[in-house]
PDB file of C-alpha atoms in Angstrom:
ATOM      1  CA  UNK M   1     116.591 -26.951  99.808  1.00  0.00           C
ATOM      2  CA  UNK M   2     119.381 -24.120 101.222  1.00  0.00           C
ATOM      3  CA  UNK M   3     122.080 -22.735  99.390  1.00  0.00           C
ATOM      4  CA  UNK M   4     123.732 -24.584 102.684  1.00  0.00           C
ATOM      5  CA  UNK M   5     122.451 -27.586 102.341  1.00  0.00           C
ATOM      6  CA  UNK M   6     123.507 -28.397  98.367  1.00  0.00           C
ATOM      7  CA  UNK M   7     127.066 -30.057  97.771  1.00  0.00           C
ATOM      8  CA  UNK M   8     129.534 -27.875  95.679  1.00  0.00           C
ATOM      9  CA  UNK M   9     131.946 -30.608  94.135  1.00  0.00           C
ATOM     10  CA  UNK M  10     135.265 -28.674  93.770  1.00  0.00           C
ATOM     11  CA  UNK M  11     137.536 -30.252  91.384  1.00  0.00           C
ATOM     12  CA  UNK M  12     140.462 -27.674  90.936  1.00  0.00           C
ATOM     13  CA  UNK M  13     143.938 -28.817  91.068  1.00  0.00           C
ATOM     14  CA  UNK M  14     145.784 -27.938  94.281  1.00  0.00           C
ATOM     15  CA  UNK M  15     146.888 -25.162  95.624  1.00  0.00           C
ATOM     16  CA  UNK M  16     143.895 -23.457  93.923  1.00  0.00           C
ATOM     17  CA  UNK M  17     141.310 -26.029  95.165  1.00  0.00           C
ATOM     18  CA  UNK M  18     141.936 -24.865  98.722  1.00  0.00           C
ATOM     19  CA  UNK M  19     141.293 -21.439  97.487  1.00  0.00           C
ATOM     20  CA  UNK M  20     138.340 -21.707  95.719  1.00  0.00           C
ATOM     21  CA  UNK M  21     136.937 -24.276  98.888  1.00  0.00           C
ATOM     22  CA  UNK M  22     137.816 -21.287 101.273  1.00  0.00           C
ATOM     23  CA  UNK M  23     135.962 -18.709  98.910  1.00  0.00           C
ATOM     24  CA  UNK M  24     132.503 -21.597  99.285  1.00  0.00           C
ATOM     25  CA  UNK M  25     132.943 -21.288 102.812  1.00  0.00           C
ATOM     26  CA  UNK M  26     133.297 -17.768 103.278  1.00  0.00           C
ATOM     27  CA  UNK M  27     129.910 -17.166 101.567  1.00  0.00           C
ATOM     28  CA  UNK M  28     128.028 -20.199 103.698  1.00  0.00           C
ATOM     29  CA  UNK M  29     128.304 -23.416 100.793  1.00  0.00           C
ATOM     30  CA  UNK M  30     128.740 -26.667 101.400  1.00  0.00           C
ATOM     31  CA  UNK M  31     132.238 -26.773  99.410  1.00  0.00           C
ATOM     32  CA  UNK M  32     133.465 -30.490  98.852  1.00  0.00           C
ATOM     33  CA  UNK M  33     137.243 -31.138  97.978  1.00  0.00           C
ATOM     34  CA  UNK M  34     137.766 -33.183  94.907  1.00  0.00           C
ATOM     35  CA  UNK M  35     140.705 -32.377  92.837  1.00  0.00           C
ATOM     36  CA  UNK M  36     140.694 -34.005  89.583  1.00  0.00           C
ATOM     37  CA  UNK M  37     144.538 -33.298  88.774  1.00  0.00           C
ATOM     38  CA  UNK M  38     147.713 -33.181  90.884  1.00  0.00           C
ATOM     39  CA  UNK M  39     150.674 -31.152  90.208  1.00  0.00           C
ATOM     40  CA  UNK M  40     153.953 -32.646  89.731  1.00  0.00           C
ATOM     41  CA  UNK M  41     157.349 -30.593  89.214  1.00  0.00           C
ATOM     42  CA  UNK M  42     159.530 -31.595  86.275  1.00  0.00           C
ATOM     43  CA  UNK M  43     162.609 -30.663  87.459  1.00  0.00           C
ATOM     44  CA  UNK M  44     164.280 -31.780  84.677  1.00  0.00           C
ATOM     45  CA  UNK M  45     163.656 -29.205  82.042  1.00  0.00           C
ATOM     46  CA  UNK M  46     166.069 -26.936  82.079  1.00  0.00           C
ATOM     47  CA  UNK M  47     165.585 -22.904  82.832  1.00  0.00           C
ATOM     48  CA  UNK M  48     167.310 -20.321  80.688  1.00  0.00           C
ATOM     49  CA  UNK M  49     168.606 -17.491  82.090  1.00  0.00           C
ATOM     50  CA  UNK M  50     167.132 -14.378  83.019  1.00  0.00           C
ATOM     51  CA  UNK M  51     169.008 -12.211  81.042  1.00  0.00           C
ATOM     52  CA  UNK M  52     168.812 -14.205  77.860  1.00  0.00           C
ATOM     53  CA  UNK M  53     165.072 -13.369  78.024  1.00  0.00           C
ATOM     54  CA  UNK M  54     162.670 -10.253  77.034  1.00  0.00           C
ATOM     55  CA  UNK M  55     159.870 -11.452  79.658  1.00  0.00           C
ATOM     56  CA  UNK M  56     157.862 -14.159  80.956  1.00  0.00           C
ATOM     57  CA  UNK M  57     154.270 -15.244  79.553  1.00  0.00           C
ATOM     58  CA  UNK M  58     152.244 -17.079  82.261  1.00  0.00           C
ATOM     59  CA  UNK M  59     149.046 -19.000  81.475  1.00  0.00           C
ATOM     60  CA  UNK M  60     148.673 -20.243  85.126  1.00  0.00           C
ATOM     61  CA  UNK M  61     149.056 -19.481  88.585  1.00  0.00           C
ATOM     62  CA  UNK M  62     150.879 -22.907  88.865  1.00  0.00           C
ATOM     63  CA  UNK M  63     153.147 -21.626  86.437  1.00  0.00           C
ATOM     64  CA  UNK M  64     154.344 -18.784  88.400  1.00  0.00           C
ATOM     65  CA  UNK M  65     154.558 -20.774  91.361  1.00  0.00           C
ATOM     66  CA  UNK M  66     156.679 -23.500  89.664  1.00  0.00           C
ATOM     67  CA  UNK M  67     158.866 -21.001  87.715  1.00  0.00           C
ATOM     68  CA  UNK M  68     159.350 -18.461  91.081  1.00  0.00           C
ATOM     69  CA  UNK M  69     160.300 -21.684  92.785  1.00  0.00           C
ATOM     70  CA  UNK M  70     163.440 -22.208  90.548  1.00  0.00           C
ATOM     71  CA  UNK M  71     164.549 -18.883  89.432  1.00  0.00           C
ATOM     72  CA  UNK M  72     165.077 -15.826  92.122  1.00  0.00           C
ATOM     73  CA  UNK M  73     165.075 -13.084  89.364  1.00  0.00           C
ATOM     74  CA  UNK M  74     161.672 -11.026  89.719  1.00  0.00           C
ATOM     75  CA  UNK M  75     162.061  -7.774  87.425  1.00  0.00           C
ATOM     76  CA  UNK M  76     161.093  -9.341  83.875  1.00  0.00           C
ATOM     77  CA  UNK M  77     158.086  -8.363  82.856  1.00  0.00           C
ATOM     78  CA  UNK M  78     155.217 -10.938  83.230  1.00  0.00           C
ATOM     79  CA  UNK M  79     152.830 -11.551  81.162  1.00  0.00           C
ATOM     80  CA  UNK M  80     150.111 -13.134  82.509  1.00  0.00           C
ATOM     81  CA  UNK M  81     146.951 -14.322  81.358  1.00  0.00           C
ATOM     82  CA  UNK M  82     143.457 -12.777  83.771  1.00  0.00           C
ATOM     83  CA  UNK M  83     143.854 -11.940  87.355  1.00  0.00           C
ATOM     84  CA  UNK M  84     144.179 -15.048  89.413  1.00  0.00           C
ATOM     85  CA  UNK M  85     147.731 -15.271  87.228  1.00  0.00           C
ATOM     86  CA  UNK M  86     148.809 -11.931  87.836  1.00  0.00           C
ATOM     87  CA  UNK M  87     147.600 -12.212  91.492  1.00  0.00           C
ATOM     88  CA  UNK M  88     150.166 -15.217  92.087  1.00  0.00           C
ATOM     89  CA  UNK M  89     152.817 -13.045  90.202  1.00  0.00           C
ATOM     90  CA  UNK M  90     152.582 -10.501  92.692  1.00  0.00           C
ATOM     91  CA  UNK M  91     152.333 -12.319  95.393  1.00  0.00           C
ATOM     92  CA  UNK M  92     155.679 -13.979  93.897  1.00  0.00           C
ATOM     93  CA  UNK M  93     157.496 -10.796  93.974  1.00  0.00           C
ATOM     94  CA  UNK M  94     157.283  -9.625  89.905  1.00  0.00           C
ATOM     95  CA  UNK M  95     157.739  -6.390  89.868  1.00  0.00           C
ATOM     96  CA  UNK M  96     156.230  -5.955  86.437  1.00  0.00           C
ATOM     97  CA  UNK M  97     153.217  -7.599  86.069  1.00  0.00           C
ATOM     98  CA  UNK M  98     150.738  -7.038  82.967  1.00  0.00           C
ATOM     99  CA  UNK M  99     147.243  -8.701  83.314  1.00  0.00           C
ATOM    100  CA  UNK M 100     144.973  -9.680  80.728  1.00  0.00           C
ATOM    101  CA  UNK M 101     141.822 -11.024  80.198  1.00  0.00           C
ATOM    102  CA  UNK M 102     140.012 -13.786  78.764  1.00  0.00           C
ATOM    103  CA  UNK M 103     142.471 -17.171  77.599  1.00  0.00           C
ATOM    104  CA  UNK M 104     145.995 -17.439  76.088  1.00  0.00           C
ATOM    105  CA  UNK M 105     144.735 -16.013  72.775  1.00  0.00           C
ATOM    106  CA  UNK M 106     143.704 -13.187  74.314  1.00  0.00           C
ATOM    107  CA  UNK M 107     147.065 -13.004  75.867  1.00  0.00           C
ATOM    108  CA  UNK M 108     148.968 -13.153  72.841  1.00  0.00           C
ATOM    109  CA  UNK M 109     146.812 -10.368  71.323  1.00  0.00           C
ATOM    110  CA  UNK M 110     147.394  -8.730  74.539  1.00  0.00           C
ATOM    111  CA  UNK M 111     151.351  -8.737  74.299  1.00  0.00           C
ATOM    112  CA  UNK M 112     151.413  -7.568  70.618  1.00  0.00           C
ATOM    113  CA  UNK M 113     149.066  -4.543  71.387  1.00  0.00           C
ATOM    114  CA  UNK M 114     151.735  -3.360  74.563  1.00  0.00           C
ATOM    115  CA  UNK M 115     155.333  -4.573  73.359  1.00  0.00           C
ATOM    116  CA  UNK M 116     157.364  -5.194  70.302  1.00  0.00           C
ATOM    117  CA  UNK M 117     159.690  -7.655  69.335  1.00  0.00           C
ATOM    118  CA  UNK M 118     162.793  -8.202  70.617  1.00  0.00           C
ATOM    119  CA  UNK M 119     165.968  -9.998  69.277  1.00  0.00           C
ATOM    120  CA  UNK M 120     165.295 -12.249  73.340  1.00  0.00           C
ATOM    121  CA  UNK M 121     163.112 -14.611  73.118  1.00  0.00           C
ATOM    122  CA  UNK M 122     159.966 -14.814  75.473  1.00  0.00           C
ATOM    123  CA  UNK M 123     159.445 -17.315  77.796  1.00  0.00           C
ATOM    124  CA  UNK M 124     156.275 -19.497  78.244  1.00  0.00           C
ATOM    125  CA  UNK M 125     155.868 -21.129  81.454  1.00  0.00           C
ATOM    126  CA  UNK M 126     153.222 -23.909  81.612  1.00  0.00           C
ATOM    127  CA  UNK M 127     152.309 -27.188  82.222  1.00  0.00           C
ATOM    128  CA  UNK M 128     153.964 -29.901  79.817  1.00  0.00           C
ATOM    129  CA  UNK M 129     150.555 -30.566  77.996  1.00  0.00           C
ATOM    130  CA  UNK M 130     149.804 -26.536  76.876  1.00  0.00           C
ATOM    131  CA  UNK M 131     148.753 -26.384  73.259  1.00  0.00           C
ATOM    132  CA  UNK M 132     150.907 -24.335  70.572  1.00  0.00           C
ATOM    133  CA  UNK M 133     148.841 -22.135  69.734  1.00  0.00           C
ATOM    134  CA  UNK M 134     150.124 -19.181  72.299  1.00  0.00           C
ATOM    135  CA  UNK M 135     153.536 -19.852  70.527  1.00  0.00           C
ATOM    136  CA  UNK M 136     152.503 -19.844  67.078  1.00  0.00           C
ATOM    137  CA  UNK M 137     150.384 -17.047  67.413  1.00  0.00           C
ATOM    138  CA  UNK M 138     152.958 -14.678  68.814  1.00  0.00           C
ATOM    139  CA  UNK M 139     155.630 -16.060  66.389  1.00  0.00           C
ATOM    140  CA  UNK M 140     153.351 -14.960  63.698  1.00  0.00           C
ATOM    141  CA  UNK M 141     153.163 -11.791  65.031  1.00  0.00           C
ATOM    142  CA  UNK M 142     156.970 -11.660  65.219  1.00  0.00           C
ATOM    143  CA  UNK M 143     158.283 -12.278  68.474  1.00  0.00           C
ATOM    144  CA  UNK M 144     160.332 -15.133  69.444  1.00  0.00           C
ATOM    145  CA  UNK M 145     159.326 -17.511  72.013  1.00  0.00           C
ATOM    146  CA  UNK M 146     160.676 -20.554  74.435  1.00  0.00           C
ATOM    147  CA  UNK M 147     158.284 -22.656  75.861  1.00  0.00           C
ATOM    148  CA  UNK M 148     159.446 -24.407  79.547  1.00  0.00           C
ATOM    149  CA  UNK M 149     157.120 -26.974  80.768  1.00  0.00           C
ATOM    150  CA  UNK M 150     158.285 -26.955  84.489  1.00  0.00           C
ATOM    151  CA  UNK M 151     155.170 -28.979  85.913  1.00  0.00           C
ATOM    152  CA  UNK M 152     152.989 -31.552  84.620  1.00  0.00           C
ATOM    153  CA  UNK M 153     149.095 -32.437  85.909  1.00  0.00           C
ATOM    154  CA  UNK M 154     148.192 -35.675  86.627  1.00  0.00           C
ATOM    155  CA  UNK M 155     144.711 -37.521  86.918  1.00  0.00           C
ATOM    156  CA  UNK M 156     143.397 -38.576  90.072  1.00  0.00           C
ATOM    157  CA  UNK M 157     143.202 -42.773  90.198  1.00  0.00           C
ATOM    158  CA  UNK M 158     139.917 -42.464  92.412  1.00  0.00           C
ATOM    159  CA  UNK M 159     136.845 -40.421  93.343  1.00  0.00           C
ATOM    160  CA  UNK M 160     136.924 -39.298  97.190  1.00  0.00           C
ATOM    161  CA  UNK M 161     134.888 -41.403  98.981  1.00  0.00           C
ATOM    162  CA  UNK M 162     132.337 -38.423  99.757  1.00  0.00           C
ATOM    163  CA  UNK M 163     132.004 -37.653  95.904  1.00  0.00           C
ATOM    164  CA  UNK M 164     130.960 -41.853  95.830  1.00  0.00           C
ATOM    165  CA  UNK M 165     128.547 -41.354  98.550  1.00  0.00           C
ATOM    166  CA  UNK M 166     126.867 -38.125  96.858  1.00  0.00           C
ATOM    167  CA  UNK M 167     126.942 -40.220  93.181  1.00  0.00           C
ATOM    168  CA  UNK M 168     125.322 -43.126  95.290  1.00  0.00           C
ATOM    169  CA  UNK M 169     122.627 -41.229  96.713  1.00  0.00           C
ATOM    170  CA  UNK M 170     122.002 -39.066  94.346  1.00  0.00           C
ATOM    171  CA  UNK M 171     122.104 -36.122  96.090  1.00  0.00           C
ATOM    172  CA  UNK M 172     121.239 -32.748  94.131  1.00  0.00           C
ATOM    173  CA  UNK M 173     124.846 -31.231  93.981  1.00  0.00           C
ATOM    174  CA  UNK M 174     126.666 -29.584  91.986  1.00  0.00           C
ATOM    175  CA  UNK M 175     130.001 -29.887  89.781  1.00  0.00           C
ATOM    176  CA  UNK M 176     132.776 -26.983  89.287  1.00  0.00           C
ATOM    177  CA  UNK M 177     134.795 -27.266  86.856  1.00  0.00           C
ATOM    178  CA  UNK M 178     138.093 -25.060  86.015  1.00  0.00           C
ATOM    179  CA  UNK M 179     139.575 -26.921  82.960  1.00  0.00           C
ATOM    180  CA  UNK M 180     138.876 -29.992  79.989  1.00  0.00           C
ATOM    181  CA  UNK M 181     141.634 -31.894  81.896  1.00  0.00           C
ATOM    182  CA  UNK M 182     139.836 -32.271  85.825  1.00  0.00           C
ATOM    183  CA  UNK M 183     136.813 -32.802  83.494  1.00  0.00           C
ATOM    184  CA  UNK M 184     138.099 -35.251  81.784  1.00  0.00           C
ATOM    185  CA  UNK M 185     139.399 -37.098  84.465  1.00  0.00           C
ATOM    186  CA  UNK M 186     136.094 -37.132  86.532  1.00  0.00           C
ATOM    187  CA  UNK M 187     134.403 -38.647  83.444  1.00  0.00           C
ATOM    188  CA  UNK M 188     136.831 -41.659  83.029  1.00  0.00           C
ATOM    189  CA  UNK M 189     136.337 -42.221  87.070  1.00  0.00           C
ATOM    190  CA  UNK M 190     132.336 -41.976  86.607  1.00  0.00           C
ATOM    191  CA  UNK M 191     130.221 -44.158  83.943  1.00  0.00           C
ATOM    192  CA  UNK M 192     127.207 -42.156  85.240  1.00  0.00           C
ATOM    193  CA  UNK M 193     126.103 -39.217  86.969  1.00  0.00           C
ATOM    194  CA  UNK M 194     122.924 -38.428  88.930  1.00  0.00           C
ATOM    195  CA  UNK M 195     120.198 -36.569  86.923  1.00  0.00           C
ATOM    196  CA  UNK M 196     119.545 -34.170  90.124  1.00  0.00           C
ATOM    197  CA  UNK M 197     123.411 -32.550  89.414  1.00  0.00           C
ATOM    198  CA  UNK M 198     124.256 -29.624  87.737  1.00  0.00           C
ATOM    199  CA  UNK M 199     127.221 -28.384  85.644  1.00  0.00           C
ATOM    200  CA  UNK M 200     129.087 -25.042  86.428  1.00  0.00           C
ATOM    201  CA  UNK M 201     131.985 -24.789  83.992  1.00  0.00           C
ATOM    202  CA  UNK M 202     134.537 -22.382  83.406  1.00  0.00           C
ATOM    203  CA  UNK M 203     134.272 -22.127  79.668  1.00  0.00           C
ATOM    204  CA  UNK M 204     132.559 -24.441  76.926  1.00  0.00           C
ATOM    205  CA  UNK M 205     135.856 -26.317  76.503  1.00  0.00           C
ATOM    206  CA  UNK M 206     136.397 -26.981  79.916  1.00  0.00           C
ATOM    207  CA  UNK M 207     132.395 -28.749  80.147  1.00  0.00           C
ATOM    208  CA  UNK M 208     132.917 -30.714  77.026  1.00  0.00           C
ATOM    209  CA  UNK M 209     134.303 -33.842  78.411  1.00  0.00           C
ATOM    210  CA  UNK M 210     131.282 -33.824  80.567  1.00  0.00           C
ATOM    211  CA  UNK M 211     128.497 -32.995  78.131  1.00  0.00           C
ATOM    212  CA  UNK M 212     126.833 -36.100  77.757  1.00  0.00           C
ATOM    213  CA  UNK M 213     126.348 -36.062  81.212  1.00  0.00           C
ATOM    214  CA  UNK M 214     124.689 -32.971  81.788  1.00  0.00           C
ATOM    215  CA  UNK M 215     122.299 -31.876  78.674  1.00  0.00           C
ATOM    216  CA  UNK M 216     121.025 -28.783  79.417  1.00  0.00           C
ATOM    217  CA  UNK M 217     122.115 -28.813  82.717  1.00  0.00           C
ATOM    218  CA  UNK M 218     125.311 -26.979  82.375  1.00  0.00           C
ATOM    219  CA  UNK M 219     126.076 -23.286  82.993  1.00  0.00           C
ATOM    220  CA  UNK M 220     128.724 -21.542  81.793  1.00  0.00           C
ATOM    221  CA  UNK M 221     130.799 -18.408  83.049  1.00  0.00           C
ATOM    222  CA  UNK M 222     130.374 -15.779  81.123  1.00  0.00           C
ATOM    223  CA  UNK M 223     133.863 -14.784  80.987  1.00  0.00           C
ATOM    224  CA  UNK M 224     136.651 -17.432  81.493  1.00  0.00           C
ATOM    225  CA  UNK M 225     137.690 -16.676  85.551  1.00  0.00           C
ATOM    226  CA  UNK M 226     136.957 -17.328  88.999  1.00  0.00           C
ATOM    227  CA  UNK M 227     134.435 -14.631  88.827  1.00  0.00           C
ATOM    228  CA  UNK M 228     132.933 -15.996  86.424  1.00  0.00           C
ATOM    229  CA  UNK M 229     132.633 -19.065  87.092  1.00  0.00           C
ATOM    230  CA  UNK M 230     131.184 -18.177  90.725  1.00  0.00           C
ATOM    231  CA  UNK M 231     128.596 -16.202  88.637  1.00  0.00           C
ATOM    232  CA  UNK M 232     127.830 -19.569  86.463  1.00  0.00           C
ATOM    233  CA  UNK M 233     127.500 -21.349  90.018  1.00  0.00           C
ATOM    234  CA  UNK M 234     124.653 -19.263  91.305  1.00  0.00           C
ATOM    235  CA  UNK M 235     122.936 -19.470  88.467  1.00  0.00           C
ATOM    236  CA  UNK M 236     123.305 -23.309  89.078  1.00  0.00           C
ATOM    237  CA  UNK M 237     122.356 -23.509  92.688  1.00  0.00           C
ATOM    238  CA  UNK M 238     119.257 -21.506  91.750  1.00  0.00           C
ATOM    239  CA  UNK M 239     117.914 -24.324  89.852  1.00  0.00           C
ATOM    240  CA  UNK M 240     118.423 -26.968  92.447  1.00  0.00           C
ATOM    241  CA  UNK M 241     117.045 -24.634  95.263  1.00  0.00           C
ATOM    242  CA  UNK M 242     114.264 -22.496  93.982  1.00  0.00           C
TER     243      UNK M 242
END
């Protein structure tokens, strides 16, 4: 079987799904659309103003987006966690970006190690479901921090019907996933999944929802990014076309 010939089941949330579809293309895959999460605005949580703040942390691209979409100021510094984030920050108009690697931990080890506490508070912009722990890590380090949750992600209600056809068949494909959440969804829309699929996950977190489906047929990226993750997906599509 040809790299061309094997299904790559994207299940990113939009916008990024598009990109990482276009990216599939680009290098001759069979990319199929399948986004396990949609993003939805939540336009009623209120913004503080720029110049209450010290700086922005970002732990998405969807985060920047939804933020840049509301407020006009651009010259806080953001902090955003690995490159797609800082990417969309640019392409946003920040005029200070500062890019880390790794996951929100690494972040907050990453802003302690090039700033210092101020008497304003830090904003977090992320989805209404983030976990504390960016928060309570920096406040333990000292700073002071105000979370926004401008955008919540919501789980699909159905499989697209060409993800059905695949699971019917049982085509040799194979599953991408970016976070716990689009995993987690595709595993309450699918009591079973064919033996001939593989696994290419992000991190370990991300795959867990999806680990009794796929037993030693998951591969993980070695570091948590699109990179990564593309990395993880060779390796994956070499087992299913050798």
């Amino acid at each position: 079987m040809s790299i061309a010939d094997i299904p790559i089941i994207v299940t990113r949330a939009a916008p990024g799904a598009q990109e990482t579809v276009e990216r599939l293309q680009k290098h001759g895959m069979k990319a199929v659309s399948a986004s396990m999460l949609s993003l939805h605005e939540l336009s009623e949580t209120a913004v503080p103003p720029a110049a209450s703040l010290s700086g922005l942390v970002f732990t998405s691209a969807n985060g920047v987006r939804s933020y840049a979409a509301r407020v006009a100021h651009r010259t806080l510094t953001a902090w955003c966690v690995g490159p797609a984030t800082a990417e969309a920050a640019r392409v946003s108009g920040f005029t200070d970006v500062r890019e880390s690697a790794g996951n929100a931990m690494d972040l907050a080890q990453f802003i302690a190690a090039h700033s210092a506490p101020e008497d304003r508070p830090l904003l977090h912009v992320a989805n209404a479901a983030a976990a504390g722990q960016l928060q309570q890590n920096l406040q333990g380090r000292g700073f002071r921090i105000t979370f926004a949750p401008l955008y919540e992600m919501r789980p699909a209600e159905g499989l697209p019907d060409e993800v059905s056809s695949l699971i019917r068949a049982r085509a040799p494909s194979v599953l991408l996933i970016h976070s716990a959440k689009g995993a987690a969804a595709l595993a309450a829309l699918s009591e079973t999944l064919p033996d001939s699929w593989r696994l290419a996950a992000i991190s370990a977190q991300a795959a867990a929802p999806l680990a009794a489906h796929f037993v030693a047929r998951t591969f993980l990226a070695e570091a948590p990014n699109e990179d990564g993750l593309m990395a993880a997906l060779d390796t994956a599509i070499a087992t299913l076309s050798a």
